[in-house]
mmCIF file of C-alpha atoms and ligand atoms in Angstrom:
data_model
loop_
_atom_site.group_PDB
_atom_site.id
_atom_site.type_symbol
_atom_site.label_atom_id
_atom_site.label_comp_id
_atom_site.label_asym_id
_atom_site.label_seq_id
_atom_site.Cartn_x
_atom_site.Cartn_y
_atom_site.Cartn_z
ATOM 1 C CA UNK A 1 -30.735 -3.579 -66.148
ATOM 2 C CA UNK A 2 -28.132 -5.808 -64.595
ATOM 3 C CA UNK A 3 -24.498 -4.891 -65.100
ATOM 4 C CA UNK A 4 -21.651 -7.267 -64.377
ATOM 5 C CA UNK A 5 -18.711 -5.695 -62.589
ATOM 6 C CA UNK A 6 -15.839 -8.011 -61.806
ATOM 7 C CA UNK A 7 -13.543 -7.515 -58.847
ATOM 8 C CA UNK A 8 -10.226 -9.063 -59.791
ATOM 9 C CA UNK A 9 -8.095 -10.583 -57.073
ATOM 10 C CA UNK A 10 -4.737 -8.819 -56.727
ATOM 11 C CA UNK A 11 -1.619 -10.767 -55.845
ATOM 12 C CA UNK A 12 -0.567 -8.269 -53.228
ATOM 13 C CA UNK A 13 2.519 -8.428 -51.071
ATOM 14 C CA UNK A 14 4.839 -5.957 -49.358
ATOM 15 C CA UNK A 15 6.114 -4.817 -52.793
ATOM 16 C CA UNK A 16 2.685 -3.792 -54.120
ATOM 17 C CA UNK A 17 -0.103 -5.227 -56.246
ATOM 18 C CA UNK A 18 -0.230 -7.376 -59.367
ATOM 19 C CA UNK A 19 -3.316 -8.450 -61.289
ATOM 20 C CA UNK A 20 -3.284 -11.246 -63.841
ATOM 21 C CA UNK A 21 -6.212 -11.868 -66.188
ATOM 22 C CA UNK A 22 -6.563 -15.143 -68.069
ATOM 23 C CA UNK A 23 -9.082 -15.881 -70.792
ATOM 24 C CA UNK A 24 -11.918 -18.229 -69.742
ATOM 25 C CA UNK A 25 -10.744 -18.027 -66.128
ATOM 26 C CA UNK A 26 -10.933 -14.376 -65.082
ATOM 27 C CA UNK A 27 -12.349 -13.162 -68.419
ATOM 28 C CA UNK A 28 -15.385 -15.010 -69.844
ATOM 29 C CA UNK A 29 -14.146 -15.065 -73.459
ATOM 30 C CA UNK A 30 -11.035 -15.587 -75.573
ATOM 31 C CA UNK A 31 -9.067 -12.310 -75.547
ATOM 32 C CA UNK A 32 -8.242 -11.493 -79.153
ATOM 33 C CA UNK A 33 -7.464 -7.801 -78.745
ATOM 34 C CA UNK A 34 -6.369 -5.306 -76.112
ATOM 35 C CA UNK A 35 -6.557 -1.546 -76.592
ATOM 36 C CA UNK A 36 -6.458 1.434 -74.272
ATOM 37 C CA UNK A 37 -7.283 5.109 -74.209
ATOM 38 C CA UNK A 38 -5.270 7.766 -72.407
ATOM 39 C CA UNK A 39 -4.772 11.564 -72.551
ATOM 40 C CA UNK A 40 -8.527 11.838 -73.035
ATOM 41 C CA UNK A 41 -9.635 15.458 -72.773
ATOM 42 C CA UNK A 42 -11.987 16.451 -69.956
ATOM 43 C CA UNK A 43 -15.228 17.005 -71.861
ATOM 44 C CA UNK A 44 -14.800 14.196 -74.356
ATOM 45 C CA UNK A 45 -17.434 11.495 -74.729
ATOM 46 C CA UNK A 46 -16.130 8.413 -76.576
ATOM 47 C CA UNK A 47 -17.886 5.332 -77.807
ATOM 48 C CA UNK A 48 -21.345 6.211 -79.167
ATOM 49 C CA UNK A 49 -21.706 2.758 -80.651
ATOM 50 C CA UNK A 50 -22.804 -0.815 -80.035
ATOM 51 C CA UNK A 51 -21.437 -4.100 -81.351
ATOM 52 C CA UNK A 52 -23.393 -6.856 -83.035
ATOM 53 C CA UNK A 53 -21.300 -9.642 -81.524
ATOM 54 C CA UNK A 54 -18.213 -8.253 -79.733
ATOM 55 C CA UNK A 55 -17.918 -8.712 -75.965
ATOM 56 C CA UNK A 56 -15.584 -6.568 -73.881
ATOM 57 C CA UNK A 57 -14.255 -5.985 -70.399
ATOM 58 C CA UNK A 58 -13.395 -2.371 -69.556
ATOM 59 C CA UNK A 59 -10.804 -1.688 -66.867
ATOM 60 C CA UNK A 60 -9.752 1.812 -65.840
ATOM 61 C CA UNK A 61 -6.248 0.756 -64.840
ATOM 62 C CA UNK A 62 -5.326 4.318 -63.776
ATOM 63 C CA UNK A 63 -7.512 7.282 -62.868
ATOM 64 C CA UNK A 64 -11.265 7.135 -63.336
ATOM 65 C CA UNK A 65 -14.041 7.451 -65.874
ATOM 66 C CA UNK A 66 -17.733 6.672 -66.225
ATOM 67 C CA UNK A 67 -19.518 4.400 -68.675
ATOM 68 C CA UNK A 68 -23.109 4.831 -69.846
ATOM 69 C CA UNK A 69 -24.675 1.529 -70.918
ATOM 70 C CA UNK A 70 -27.951 1.387 -72.832
ATOM 71 C CA UNK A 71 -29.611 -1.853 -73.926
ATOM 72 C CA UNK A 72 -32.287 -0.032 -75.943
ATOM 73 C CA UNK A 73 -34.766 -0.174 -73.066
ATOM 74 C CA UNK A 74 -32.816 0.911 -69.981
ATOM 75 C CA UNK A 75 -29.743 3.025 -69.320
ATOM 76 C CA UNK A 76 -27.235 2.788 -66.512
ATOM 77 C CA UNK A 77 -24.090 4.705 -65.592
ATOM 78 C CA UNK A 78 -21.209 2.800 -64.012
ATOM 79 C CA UNK A 79 -18.095 4.396 -62.497
ATOM 80 C CA UNK A 80 -14.725 2.763 -62.988
ATOM 81 C CA UNK A 81 -12.174 4.046 -60.528
ATOM 82 C CA UNK A 82 -10.102 1.096 -59.345
ATOM 83 C CA UNK A 83 -7.535 -0.917 -61.312
ATOM 84 C CA UNK A 84 -9.039 -4.171 -59.970
ATOM 85 C CA UNK A 85 -12.567 -3.468 -61.317
ATOM 86 C CA UNK A 86 -13.714 -4.757 -64.690
ATOM 87 C CA UNK A 87 -17.012 -3.901 -66.359
ATOM 88 C CA UNK A 88 -18.429 -6.519 -68.710
ATOM 89 C CA UNK A 89 -20.045 -4.999 -71.794
ATOM 90 C CA UNK A 90 -22.030 -7.470 -73.847
ATOM 91 C CA UNK A 91 -22.896 -7.229 -77.513
ATOM 92 C CA UNK A 92 -26.054 -5.276 -78.448
ATOM 93 C CA UNK A 93 -25.220 -2.649 -75.830
ATOM 94 C CA UNK A 94 -24.836 1.032 -76.675
ATOM 95 C CA UNK A 95 -21.924 2.523 -74.711
ATOM 96 C CA UNK A 96 -20.520 5.967 -74.036
ATOM 97 C CA UNK A 97 -17.392 6.642 -72.002
ATOM 98 C CA UNK A 98 -17.063 10.055 -70.327
ATOM 99 C CA UNK A 99 -15.841 11.997 -67.269
ATOM 100 C CA UNK A 100 -12.274 10.824 -67.823
ATOM 101 C CA UNK A 101 -9.878 12.084 -65.152
ATOM 102 C CA UNK A 102 -6.742 13.646 -66.696
ATOM 103 C CA UNK A 103 -4.686 10.598 -65.664
ATOM 104 C CA UNK A 104 -7.251 7.992 -66.839
ATOM 105 C CA UNK A 105 -6.068 4.945 -68.753
ATOM 106 C CA UNK A 106 -9.051 2.912 -69.893
ATOM 107 C CA UNK A 107 -8.019 -0.541 -71.048
ATOM 108 C CA UNK A 108 -10.367 -2.779 -73.020
ATOM 109 C CA UNK A 109 -10.116 -6.540 -73.431
ATOM 110 C CA UNK A 110 -12.075 -7.629 -76.495
ATOM 111 C CA UNK A 111 -13.329 -10.972 -77.756
ATOM 112 C CA UNK A 112 -12.588 -10.182 -81.415
ATOM 113 C CA UNK A 113 -10.069 -8.328 -83.524
ATOM 114 C CA UNK A 114 -11.083 -4.913 -84.856
ATOM 115 C CA UNK A 115 -13.880 -5.235 -87.387
ATOM 116 C CA UNK A 116 -15.750 -2.115 -88.494
ATOM 117 C CA UNK A 117 -18.616 -4.248 -89.844
ATOM 118 C CA UNK A 118 -19.436 -5.337 -86.253
ATOM 119 C CA UNK A 119 -20.123 -1.721 -85.218
ATOM 120 C CA UNK A 120 -23.511 -0.027 -85.061
ATOM 121 C CA UNK A 121 -22.700 3.680 -84.938
ATOM 122 C CA UNK A 122 -26.174 5.089 -85.496
ATOM 123 C CA UNK A 123 -28.459 5.133 -82.435
ATOM 124 C CA UNK A 124 -31.719 4.677 -84.383
ATOM 125 C CA UNK A 125 -30.174 1.746 -86.235
ATOM 126 C CA UNK A 126 -29.155 0.282 -82.856
ATOM 127 C CA UNK A 127 -32.733 0.530 -81.560
ATOM 128 C CA UNK A 128 -34.056 -1.200 -84.698
ATOM 129 C CA UNK A 129 -31.365 -3.899 -84.371
ATOM 130 C CA UNK A 130 -32.128 -4.743 -80.719
ATOM 131 C CA UNK A 131 -35.905 -4.537 -81.159
ATOM 132 C CA UNK A 132 -35.710 -6.930 -84.118
ATOM 133 C CA UNK A 133 -34.081 -9.494 -81.817
ATOM 134 C CA UNK A 134 -36.924 -9.454 -79.260
HETATM 135 P P1 TYD B 1 -13.135 4.910 -82.247
HETATM 136 O O1 TYD B 1 -14.020 3.802 -82.688
HETATM 137 O O2 TYD B 1 -13.490 6.297 -82.699
HETATM 138 O O3 TYD B 1 -13.013 4.901 -80.665
HETATM 139 P P2 TYD B 1 -14.169 5.099 -79.547
HETATM 140 O O4 TYD B 1 -15.199 4.098 -79.827
HETATM 141 O O5 TYD B 1 -13.474 4.853 -78.267
HETATM 142 O O6 TYD B 1 -14.671 6.495 -79.645
HETATM 143 O O7 TYD B 1 -11.656 4.568 -82.683
HETATM 144 C C1 TYD B 1 -10.670 5.569 -82.887
HETATM 145 C C2 TYD B 1 -9.751 5.158 -84.040
HETATM 146 O O8 TYD B 1 -9.005 4.003 -83.691
HETATM 147 C C3 TYD B 1 -10.522 4.824 -85.308
HETATM 148 O O9 TYD B 1 -9.774 5.350 -86.391
HETATM 149 C C4 TYD B 1 -10.504 3.309 -85.360
HETATM 150 C C5 TYD B 1 -9.211 2.953 -84.650
HETATM 151 N N1 TYD B 1 -9.238 1.680 -83.934
HETATM 152 C C6 TYD B 1 -8.443 0.643 -84.363
HETATM 153 O O10 TYD B 1 -7.719 0.760 -85.366
HETATM 154 N N2 TYD B 1 -8.446 -0.517 -83.663
HETATM 155 C C7 TYD B 1 -9.200 -0.694 -82.572
HETATM 156 O O11 TYD B 1 -9.162 -1.785 -81.947
HETATM 157 C C8 TYD B 1 -10.057 0.381 -82.129
HETATM 158 C C9 TYD B 1 -10.941 0.224 -80.918
HETATM 159 C C10 TYD B 1 -10.039 1.563 -82.841
#
């Protein structure tokens, strides 16, 4: 399974670093929503869902965490530990976020506003959904 991890270019100078992300330039979709998770407890696993059409970029802008991606056939774990790394998560991809460091801030750029009807929260339903598309 191929995963797409972006390395964003910081505008660094003697004062520090700055990263700017523009839709269709640095991010391959229109950004309609931004949300972020913080104060996540050590043993928590978040996510446990897929999306029918939503695309996302996950950026751990502080601290670190790991993401398990599962396309219904293969699974892969990706670490996010730098503020300039962005993990692309396509639709039809089961995801779980875990191993959050105490200081982790996981920011998500999303291609759509929040819509519960786009979620698949049951793993067996997810497998049926992706297999039906083959
Ligand atoms: P939830 O889907 O449980 O988060 P995760 O997938 O990371 O485990 O979302 C937690 C709560 O936040 C839930 O009540 C729905 C709400 N929520 C919004 O209102 N807007 C959003 O954009 C997101 C992602 C969640």
